[in-house]
Amino acid sequence: MKATLEKLRSSALGEIDSSGDIAELESLRVRYLGKKGGLTAMLRQMGSLSASERPAAGALANSVRADIESALAARLKGIEASALSEKLLREKIDVTVPGKRAEAGHRHPMSIVLDETRDIFIGMGFAVAEGPEVELSLYDFDKLNIPPNHTVREWSDTFYITEDESVHLRCQTSPVQVRYMEAHRPPIRIISPGRVFRRDEVDASHSPMFHQIEGLVVDRGITLGDLKGTLNALVGHLYGEGAKTRFRPHHFPFTEPSCEVDVRCVVCGGTGCRVCKGEGWLELLGAGMVHPKVLAGVGIDPDEYSGFAFGIGVERMTMLRYRIDDMRLLYENDLRFLEQFE
Ligand code: PHE
């Protein structure tokens, strides 16, 4: 009995000492100390010993158990400590390595101009409205006082969605005027920026897709003076207080009277140059007083209310602002160009 217990102790301590991980240690614990383990089996045999042999054997069995238990605990500590130091070694970081610079992007020049324009109008009490890019002819033409055979429909020949030409990509942001007036009663003060489409060939000043900002104000007693004041405020903000505007008579079916607004050439100051083609003025936008027929069409009484509207080309505004002489630069996403506007 004594010899067997000693053997059990030395083999258990040896195996525990050389065990490599927690799972292995646990299976050793079960094998030696568990219910079906070696030591338990030995204790069961105690009964067959004589009364004089029993105390010594019992004491030995207890000391074997205590040795195995403390060996298990010590080995467990050892395994945990080496796992920790391995982990620390693996996760060591060098805090002196230089960091990676986060390359922040920046806004496209048109976004800069658009954001500024939006701020200027919001400051004057305007709301921002949006409308669909796929539009009904009903809104892009008919309700804007452009009947089926009107010549305007030819120059704005657009991209048709349906064969009967009743649905197409909008060729202007003006249909948002109608949509907004159908849903809201005066006083109305909105701008509506967005994409528009026309069947134009790409060149230095044309693109089949470009951007406009529509403006609409409807209330009692609105006059052409309000239109001029509003647009002069915009031009002053964008091109400096000294910027001069010129209101030139024009025709749009949905405004009466209508005008085009030019700004004194930002490059030559009005003496005439290549950019303004010797004119001294650059065309900026179309505008006018909302046509009584358009107001009546959305159920706003033209005898009680009046309004003005305008449509600005965002590309043109941006090109004048930054003196960009080719519109294609705005779409090519060439970083050498874009990085100049940080
Ligand atoms: N929609 C016109 C265009 O695209 C511009 C415009 C808007 C004119 C509002 C008058 C009033 O040319």
CSV table of C-alpha atoms and ligand atoms in Angstrom, one decimal:
chain,number,residue,atom,x,y,z
A,1,MET,CA,0.0,0.0,0.0
A,2,LYS,CA,2.7,2.4,1.0
A,3,ALA,CA,4.7,1.7,-2.1
A,4,THR,CA,1.7,2.1,-4.3
A,5,LEU,CA,0.9,5.5,-2.8
A,6,GLU,CA,4.4,6.7,-3.2
A,7,LYS,CA,4.4,5.6,-6.8
A,8,LEU,CA,1.2,7.4,-7.4
A,9,ARG,CA,2.6,10.5,-5.8
A,10,SER,CA,5.7,10.6,-7.9
A,11,SER,CA,4.0,9.8,-11.2
A,12,ALA,CA,1.3,12.4,-10.5
A,13,LEU,CA,3.9,15.1,-9.6
A,14,GLY,CA,6.0,14.3,-12.6
A,15,GLU,CA,3.1,14.5,-15.1
A,16,ILE,CA,1.7,17.7,-13.5
A,17,ASP,CA,5.1,19.3,-13.7
A,18,SER,CA,5.5,18.6,-17.4
A,19,SER,CA,1.9,19.4,-18.4
A,20,GLY,CA,1.7,22.2,-20.9
A,21,ASP,CA,-1.8,23.7,-20.7
A,22,ILE,CA,-4.9,24.1,-18.6
A,23,ALA,CA,-6.9,21.4,-20.3
A,24,GLU,CA,-4.2,18.9,-19.8
A,25,LEU,CA,-3.9,19.9,-16.1
A,26,GLU,CA,-7.6,19.4,-15.6
A,27,SER,CA,-7.5,15.9,-17.1
A,28,LEU,CA,-4.7,15.1,-14.7
A,29,ARG,CA,-6.7,16.3,-11.8
A,30,VAL,CA,-9.6,14.1,-12.8
A,31,ARG,CA,-7.3,11.1,-13.3
A,32,TYR,CA,-5.7,11.4,-9.8
A,33,LEU,CA,-8.2,13.1,-7.6
A,34,GLY,CA,-11.5,12.5,-9.3
A,35,LYS,CA,-14.3,10.1,-8.1
A,36,LYS,CA,-12.9,7.4,-10.3
A,37,GLY,CA,-9.3,8.6,-9.9
A,38,GLY,CA,-6.3,6.7,-8.6
A,39,LEU,CA,-6.2,8.1,-5.1
A,40,THR,CA,-9.9,7.6,-4.5
A,41,ALA,CA,-9.5,3.9,-5.5
A,42,MET,CA,-6.6,3.6,-3.0
A,43,LEU,CA,-8.7,5.1,-0.2
A,44,ARG,CA,-11.4,2.6,-0.9
A,45,GLN,CA,-9.0,-0.2,-0.3
A,46,MET,CA,-8.2,1.2,3.2
A,47,GLY,CA,-11.0,-0.9,4.6
A,48,SER,CA,-9.1,-4.1,3.9
A,49,LEU,CA,-6.1,-3.0,6.0
A,50,SER,CA,-5.7,-4.0,9.7
A,51,ALA,CA,-6.6,-1.5,12.4
A,52,SER,CA,-2.9,-1.0,13.2
A,53,GLU,CA,-1.9,-0.3,9.6
A,54,ARG,CA,-4.8,2.0,8.8
A,55,PRO,CA,-3.7,5.3,10.5
A,56,ALA,CA,-0.3,5.4,8.9
A,57,ALA,CA,-1.8,4.6,5.5
A,58,GLY,CA,-4.5,7.2,6.0
A,59,ALA,CA,-1.9,9.9,6.9
A,60,LEU,CA,0.2,9.0,3.9
A,61,ALA,CA,-2.9,9.1,1.6
A,62,ASN,CA,-3.7,12.6,2.9
A,63,SER,CA,-0.2,13.9,2.4
A,64,VAL,CA,-0.2,12.5,-1.2
A,65,ARG,CA,-3.5,14.3,-1.9
A,66,ALA,CA,-2.2,17.5,-0.4
A,67,ASP,CA,1.0,17.3,-2.5
A,68,ILE,CA,-1.0,16.6,-5.7
A,69,GLU,CA,-3.3,19.5,-5.0
A,70,SER,CA,-0.6,22.0,-4.4
A,71,ALA,CA,1.3,20.8,-7.4
A,72,LEU,CA,-1.8,21.3,-9.5
A,73,ALA,CA,-2.2,24.8,-8.1
A,74,ALA,CA,1.4,25.7,-8.6
A,75,ARG,CA,1.4,24.4,-12.2
A,76,LEU,CA,-1.8,26.3,-13.0
A,77,LYS,CA,-0.2,29.6,-11.8
A,78,GLY,CA,2.9,28.8,-13.9
A,79,ILE,CA,0.8,28.1,-17.1
A,80,GLU,CA,-1.2,31.3,-16.6
A,81,ALA,CA,1.8,33.4,-16.0
A,82,SER,CA,3.6,32.2,-19.2
A,83,ALA,CA,0.3,32.6,-21.2
A,84,LEU,CA,0.2,36.2,-20.0
A,85,SER,CA,3.8,37.0,-20.8
A,86,GLU,CA,3.4,35.5,-24.2
A,87,LYS,CA,0.3,37.6,-24.8
A,88,LEU,CA,2.1,40.8,-23.7
A,89,LEU,CA,5.0,40.0,-26.0
A,90,ARG,CA,2.6,39.4,-28.9
A,91,GLU,CA,0.7,42.6,-28.3
A,92,LYS,CA,3.6,44.8,-27.7
A,93,ILE,CA,3.2,48.1,-29.6
A,94,ASP,CA,5.9,50.6,-30.5
A,95,VAL,CA,4.5,53.9,-29.5
A,96,THR,CA,7.3,55.8,-31.2
A,97,VAL,CA,6.2,54.7,-34.7
A,98,PRO,CA,4.8,57.7,-36.6
A,99,GLY,CA,1.0,57.6,-37.1
A,100,LYS,CA,-0.8,57.4,-40.4
A,101,ARG,CA,-2.1,60.7,-41.6
A,102,ALA,CA,-5.9,60.6,-42.2
A,103,GLU,CA,-6.4,62.1,-45.6
A,104,ALA,CA,-9.5,64.2,-45.3
A,105,GLY,CA,-11.3,65.0,-48.5
A,106,HIS,CA,-12.9,68.3,-49.3
A,107,ARG,CA,-15.8,69.8,-51.1
A,108,HIS,CA,-16.1,70.0,-54.9
A,109,PRO,CA,-16.0,73.7,-56.0
A,110,MET,CA,-19.7,73.4,-57.1
A,111,SER,CA,-20.6,72.1,-53.6
A,112,ILE,CA,-18.8,75.1,-52.1
A,113,VAL,CA,-20.7,77.6,-54.2
A,114,LEU,CA,-24.0,75.7,-53.7
A,115,ASP,CA,-23.5,75.6,-49.9
A,116,GLU,CA,-22.7,79.3,-49.8
A,117,THR,CA,-25.7,80.1,-52.0
A,118,ARG,CA,-28.0,78.0,-49.8
A,119,ASP,CA,-26.7,79.8,-46.7
A,120,ILE,CA,-27.3,83.2,-48.2
A,121,PHE,CA,-30.9,82.4,-49.1
A,122,ILE,CA,-31.6,80.6,-45.8
A,123,GLY,CA,-30.3,83.8,-44.2
A,124,MET,CA,-33.0,85.7,-46.1
A,125,GLY,CA,-35.7,83.4,-44.9
A,126,PHE,CA,-35.9,81.0,-47.7
A,127,ALA,CA,-36.7,77.3,-47.3
A,128,VAL,CA,-35.0,74.6,-49.5
A,129,ALA,CA,-37.4,72.4,-51.5
A,130,GLU,CA,-36.7,69.5,-53.8
A,131,GLY,CA,-38.4,68.0,-56.8
A,132,PRO,CA,-38.0,64.8,-59.0
A,133,GLU,CA,-35.4,64.6,-61.7
A,134,VAL,CA,-37.7,62.3,-63.7
A,135,GLU,CA,-40.6,64.7,-64.4
A,136,LEU,CA,-43.9,64.9,-66.1
A,137,SER,CA,-44.2,67.1,-69.1
A,138,LEU,CA,-47.2,68.4,-67.3
A,139,TYR,CA,-45.0,70.0,-64.7
A,140,ASP,CA,-41.9,70.8,-66.8
A,141,PHE,CA,-44.0,72.4,-69.6
A,142,ASP,CA,-47.8,72.6,-69.5
A,143,LYS,CA,-48.2,74.1,-66.0
A,144,LEU,CA,-45.4,76.5,-66.8
A,145,ASN,CA,-47.4,78.0,-69.6
A,146,ILE,CA,-45.5,76.0,-72.3
A,147,PRO,CA,-48.2,74.5,-74.5
A,148,PRO,CA,-47.6,71.3,-76.6
A,149,ASN,CA,-46.3,73.0,-79.7
A,150,HIS,CA,-44.2,75.8,-78.1
A,151,THR,CA,-40.8,76.2,-79.6
A,152,VAL,CA,-39.2,76.1,-76.1
A,153,ARG,CA,-39.9,72.4,-76.1
A,154,GLU,CA,-37.6,72.0,-79.1
A,155,TRP,CA,-34.5,73.7,-77.6
A,156,SER,CA,-35.0,71.9,-74.4
A,157,ASP,CA,-35.4,68.6,-76.2
A,158,THR,CA,-34.6,66.3,-73.4
A,159,PHE,CA,-34.2,62.6,-72.6
A,160,TYR,CA,-37.6,60.9,-72.8
A,161,ILE,CA,-38.6,58.1,-70.5
A,162,THR,CA,-41.9,57.3,-72.3
A,163,GLU,CA,-42.5,57.1,-76.0
A,164,ASP,CA,-45.4,59.6,-75.9
A,165,GLU,CA,-42.9,62.1,-74.3
A,166,SER,CA,-45.1,62.7,-71.3
A,167,VAL,CA,-42.3,61.6,-68.9
A,168,HIS,CA,-38.8,62.8,-69.2
A,169,LEU,CA,-35.7,64.0,-67.4
A,170,ARG,CA,-36.5,67.6,-66.4
A,171,CYS,CA,-34.8,70.2,-68.4
A,172,GLN,CA,-35.0,72.9,-65.7
A,173,THR,CA,-35.8,73.2,-62.0
A,174,SER,CA,-38.8,75.4,-62.7
A,175,PRO,CA,-41.3,72.5,-62.3
A,176,VAL,CA,-40.5,72.6,-58.6
A,177,GLN,CA,-42.2,76.0,-58.5
A,178,VAL,CA,-45.5,74.4,-59.6
A,179,ARG,CA,-45.1,71.4,-57.4
A,180,TYR,CA,-44.4,73.6,-54.4
A,181,MET,CA,-47.2,76.0,-55.1
A,182,GLU,CA,-49.7,73.1,-55.5
A,183,ALA,CA,-48.7,72.0,-52.0
A,184,HIS,CA,-48.3,75.3,-50.2
A,185,ARG,CA,-50.1,78.6,-50.0
A,186,PRO,CA,-48.4,82.0,-49.9
A,187,PRO,CA,-46.3,83.4,-48.4
A,188,ILE,CA,-43.8,81.3,-50.3
A,189,ARG,CA,-40.0,81.7,-50.2
A,190,ILE,CA,-38.0,78.8,-51.5
A,191,ILE,CA,-34.9,77.8,-53.4
A,192,SER,CA,-34.6,74.4,-55.1
A,193,PRO,CA,-31.2,73.2,-56.2
A,194,GLY,CA,-30.9,70.1,-58.4
A,195,ARG,CA,-29.8,68.4,-61.6
A,196,VAL,CA,-31.3,69.1,-65.0
A,197,PHE,CA,-30.8,67.5,-68.3
A,198,ARG,CA,-30.7,68.7,-71.9
A,199,ARG,CA,-29.7,67.0,-75.2
A,200,ASP,CA,-26.5,69.2,-75.5
A,201,GLU,CA,-23.2,68.1,-76.9
A,202,VAL,CA,-20.3,68.3,-74.4
A,203,ASP,CA,-18.1,71.3,-74.9
A,204,ALA,CA,-16.4,74.0,-72.8
A,205,SER,CA,-19.7,75.5,-71.7
A,206,HIS,CA,-22.3,72.7,-72.3
A,207,SER,CA,-23.1,69.4,-70.7
A,208,PRO,CA,-26.2,67.1,-71.1
A,209,MET,CA,-26.4,67.2,-67.3
A,210,PHE,CA,-25.9,70.3,-65.3
A,211,HIS,CA,-27.2,72.0,-62.1
A,212,GLN,CA,-29.6,74.8,-61.4
A,213,ILE,CA,-30.9,76.6,-58.4
A,214,GLU,CA,-34.5,77.7,-58.8
A,215,GLY,CA,-35.9,80.5,-56.6
A,216,LEU,CA,-39.5,81.4,-56.0
A,217,VAL,CA,-41.2,84.1,-53.9
A,218,VAL,CA,-44.9,84.6,-53.8
A,219,ASP,CA,-46.8,86.9,-51.5
A,220,ARG,CA,-48.9,90.0,-51.5
A,221,GLY,CA,-47.2,93.0,-53.1
A,222,ILE,CA,-44.1,91.3,-54.5
A,223,THR,CA,-42.5,93.5,-57.2
A,224,LEU,CA,-39.6,93.5,-59.6
A,225,GLY,CA,-37.8,95.6,-57.0
A,226,ASP,CA,-37.8,92.6,-54.6
A,227,LEU,CA,-36.4,90.4,-57.4
A,228,LYS,CA,-33.6,92.9,-58.0
A,229,GLY,CA,-32.8,93.4,-54.4
A,230,THR,CA,-32.7,89.7,-53.7
A,231,LEU,CA,-30.4,88.9,-56.7
A,232,ASN,CA,-28.1,91.8,-56.0
A,233,ALA,CA,-27.7,90.5,-52.5
A,234,LEU,CA,-26.7,87.1,-53.9
A,235,VAL,CA,-24.3,88.6,-56.4
A,236,GLY,CA,-22.7,90.8,-53.7
A,237,HIS,CA,-22.1,87.8,-51.5
A,238,LEU,CA,-20.7,85.6,-54.2
A,239,TYR,CA,-18.6,88.1,-56.2
A,240,GLY,CA,-17.9,90.9,-53.7
A,241,GLU,CA,-19.8,94.1,-52.8
A,242,GLY,CA,-18.4,95.9,-55.9
A,243,ALA,CA,-19.9,93.4,-58.3
A,244,LYS,CA,-22.3,95.0,-60.7
A,245,THR,CA,-25.4,93.4,-62.2
A,246,ARG,CA,-27.4,94.2,-65.4
A,247,PHE,CA,-31.1,93.2,-65.9
A,248,ARG,CA,-31.7,92.6,-69.6
A,249,PRO,CA,-35.2,92.1,-71.0
A,250,HIS,CA,-35.8,88.5,-72.1
A,251,HIS,CA,-38.6,86.0,-72.6
A,252,PHE,CA,-39.7,83.0,-70.6
A,253,PRO,CA,-43.2,81.6,-71.0
A,254,PHE,CA,-43.7,81.3,-67.2
A,255,THR,CA,-42.6,84.8,-66.2
A,256,GLU,CA,-43.9,88.2,-67.3
A,257,PRO,CA,-42.0,90.4,-67.5
A,258,SER,CA,-38.8,88.3,-67.9
A,259,CYS,CA,-35.2,89.2,-67.8
A,260,GLU,CA,-31.7,87.8,-67.9
A,261,VAL,CA,-29.3,88.9,-65.3
A,262,ASP,CA,-25.6,89.6,-66.2
A,263,VAL,CA,-22.8,90.3,-63.9
A,264,ARG,CA,-19.9,92.7,-64.8
A,265,CYS,CA,-17.1,90.5,-66.1
A,266,VAL,CA,-15.1,89.3,-63.0
A,267,VAL,CA,-11.9,88.9,-65.2
A,268,CYS,CA,-11.6,92.2,-67.0
A,269,GLY,CA,-13.9,94.4,-64.9
A,270,GLY,CA,-16.0,95.3,-67.9
A,271,THR,CA,-13.4,96.5,-70.4
A,272,GLY,CA,-13.9,93.3,-72.5
A,273,CYS,CA,-11.8,90.2,-72.6
A,274,ARG,CA,-11.7,86.6,-73.9
A,275,VAL,CA,-13.8,85.3,-71.0
A,276,CYS,CA,-16.7,87.7,-71.6
A,277,LYS,CA,-16.0,87.6,-75.4
A,278,GLY,CA,-15.4,91.4,-75.4
A,279,GLU,CA,-18.9,92.1,-73.9
A,280,GLY,CA,-17.8,93.2,-70.5
A,281,TRP,CA,-20.8,91.2,-69.0
A,282,LEU,CA,-21.4,87.6,-68.2
A,283,GLU,CA,-24.8,86.0,-68.3
A,284,LEU,CA,-25.7,84.5,-64.9
A,285,LEU,CA,-29.3,83.6,-64.7
A,286,GLY,CA,-32.9,83.9,-66.0
A,287,ALA,CA,-35.7,85.5,-63.9
A,288,GLY,CA,-39.0,87.3,-64.0
A,289,MET,CA,-42.3,87.9,-62.3
A,290,VAL,CA,-44.3,84.7,-62.1
A,291,HIS,CA,-46.8,84.7,-65.0
A,292,PRO,CA,-50.5,85.2,-63.8
A,293,LYS,CA,-51.5,82.0,-65.7
A,294,VAL,CA,-49.0,80.0,-63.7
A,295,LEU,CA,-50.4,81.3,-60.4
A,296,ALA,CA,-54.0,80.8,-61.5
A,297,GLY,CA,-53.1,77.3,-62.6
A,298,VAL,CA,-52.2,76.3,-59.1
A,299,GLY,CA,-55.1,78.1,-57.6
A,300,ILE,CA,-53.4,81.2,-56.3
A,301,ASP,CA,-55.3,84.4,-57.2
A,302,PRO,CA,-53.0,86.5,-59.4
A,303,ASP,CA,-55.1,89.6,-58.5
A,304,GLU,CA,-54.3,89.1,-54.8
A,305,TYR,CA,-50.8,87.7,-55.0
A,306,SER,CA,-47.7,88.2,-57.1
A,307,GLY,CA,-44.2,86.7,-57.1
A,308,PHE,CA,-40.9,86.4,-58.7
A,309,ALA,CA,-38.8,83.4,-59.8
A,310,PHE,CA,-35.3,82.9,-61.0
A,311,GLY,CA,-33.1,80.0,-62.2
A,312,ILE,CA,-29.3,80.1,-61.8
A,313,GLY,CA,-26.8,77.7,-63.5
A,314,VAL,CA,-24.6,76.4,-60.7
A,315,GLU,CA,-21.8,75.5,-63.1
A,316,ARG,CA,-21.8,79.0,-64.5
A,317,MET,CA,-21.8,80.5,-61.0
A,318,THR,CA,-18.9,78.3,-60.0
A,319,MET,CA,-16.9,79.1,-63.2
A,320,LEU,CA,-17.3,82.8,-62.7
A,321,ARG,CA,-16.4,82.6,-59.0
A,322,TYR,CA,-13.2,80.7,-59.6
A,323,ARG,CA,-12.5,81.8,-63.2
A,324,ILE,CA,-12.7,78.3,-64.6
A,325,ASP,CA,-12.7,78.5,-68.3
A,326,ASP,CA,-13.8,74.9,-69.2
A,327,MET,CA,-16.9,73.3,-67.7
A,328,ARG,CA,-15.6,69.8,-68.3
A,329,LEU,CA,-13.0,70.4,-65.6
A,330,LEU,CA,-15.9,70.3,-63.1
A,331,TYR,CA,-16.8,66.7,-64.0
A,332,GLU,CA,-13.5,65.0,-64.7
A,333,ASN,CA,-12.6,64.5,-61.0
A,334,ASP,CA,-8.9,65.2,-61.8
A,335,LEU,CA,-7.3,65.7,-58.3
A,336,ARG,CA,-4.8,68.2,-59.7
A,337,PHE,CA,-7.8,70.4,-60.5
A,338,LEU,CA,-10.0,69.6,-57.4
A,339,GLU,CA,-7.2,70.1,-54.9
A,340,GLN,CA,-7.0,73.8,-55.7
A,341,PHE,CA,-10.3,74.4,-53.9
A,342,GLU,CA,-9.4,73.2,-50.4
B,1,PHE,N1,-36.0,77.8,-66.2
B,1,PHE,C1,-35.3,78.8,-66.9
B,1,PHE,C2,-34.1,78.2,-67.7
B,1,PHE,O1,-33.8,77.0,-67.4
B,1,PHE,C3,-34.7,79.9,-65.9
B,1,PHE,C4,-35.8,80.6,-65.3
B,1,PHE,C5,-36.3,80.2,-64.0
B,1,PHE,C6,-36.3,81.8,-65.8
B,1,PHE,C7,-37.2,81.0,-63.4
B,1,PHE,C8,-37.3,82.5,-65.2
B,1,PHE,C9,-37.8,82.1,-63.9
B,1,PHE,O2,-33.5,78.8,-68.5
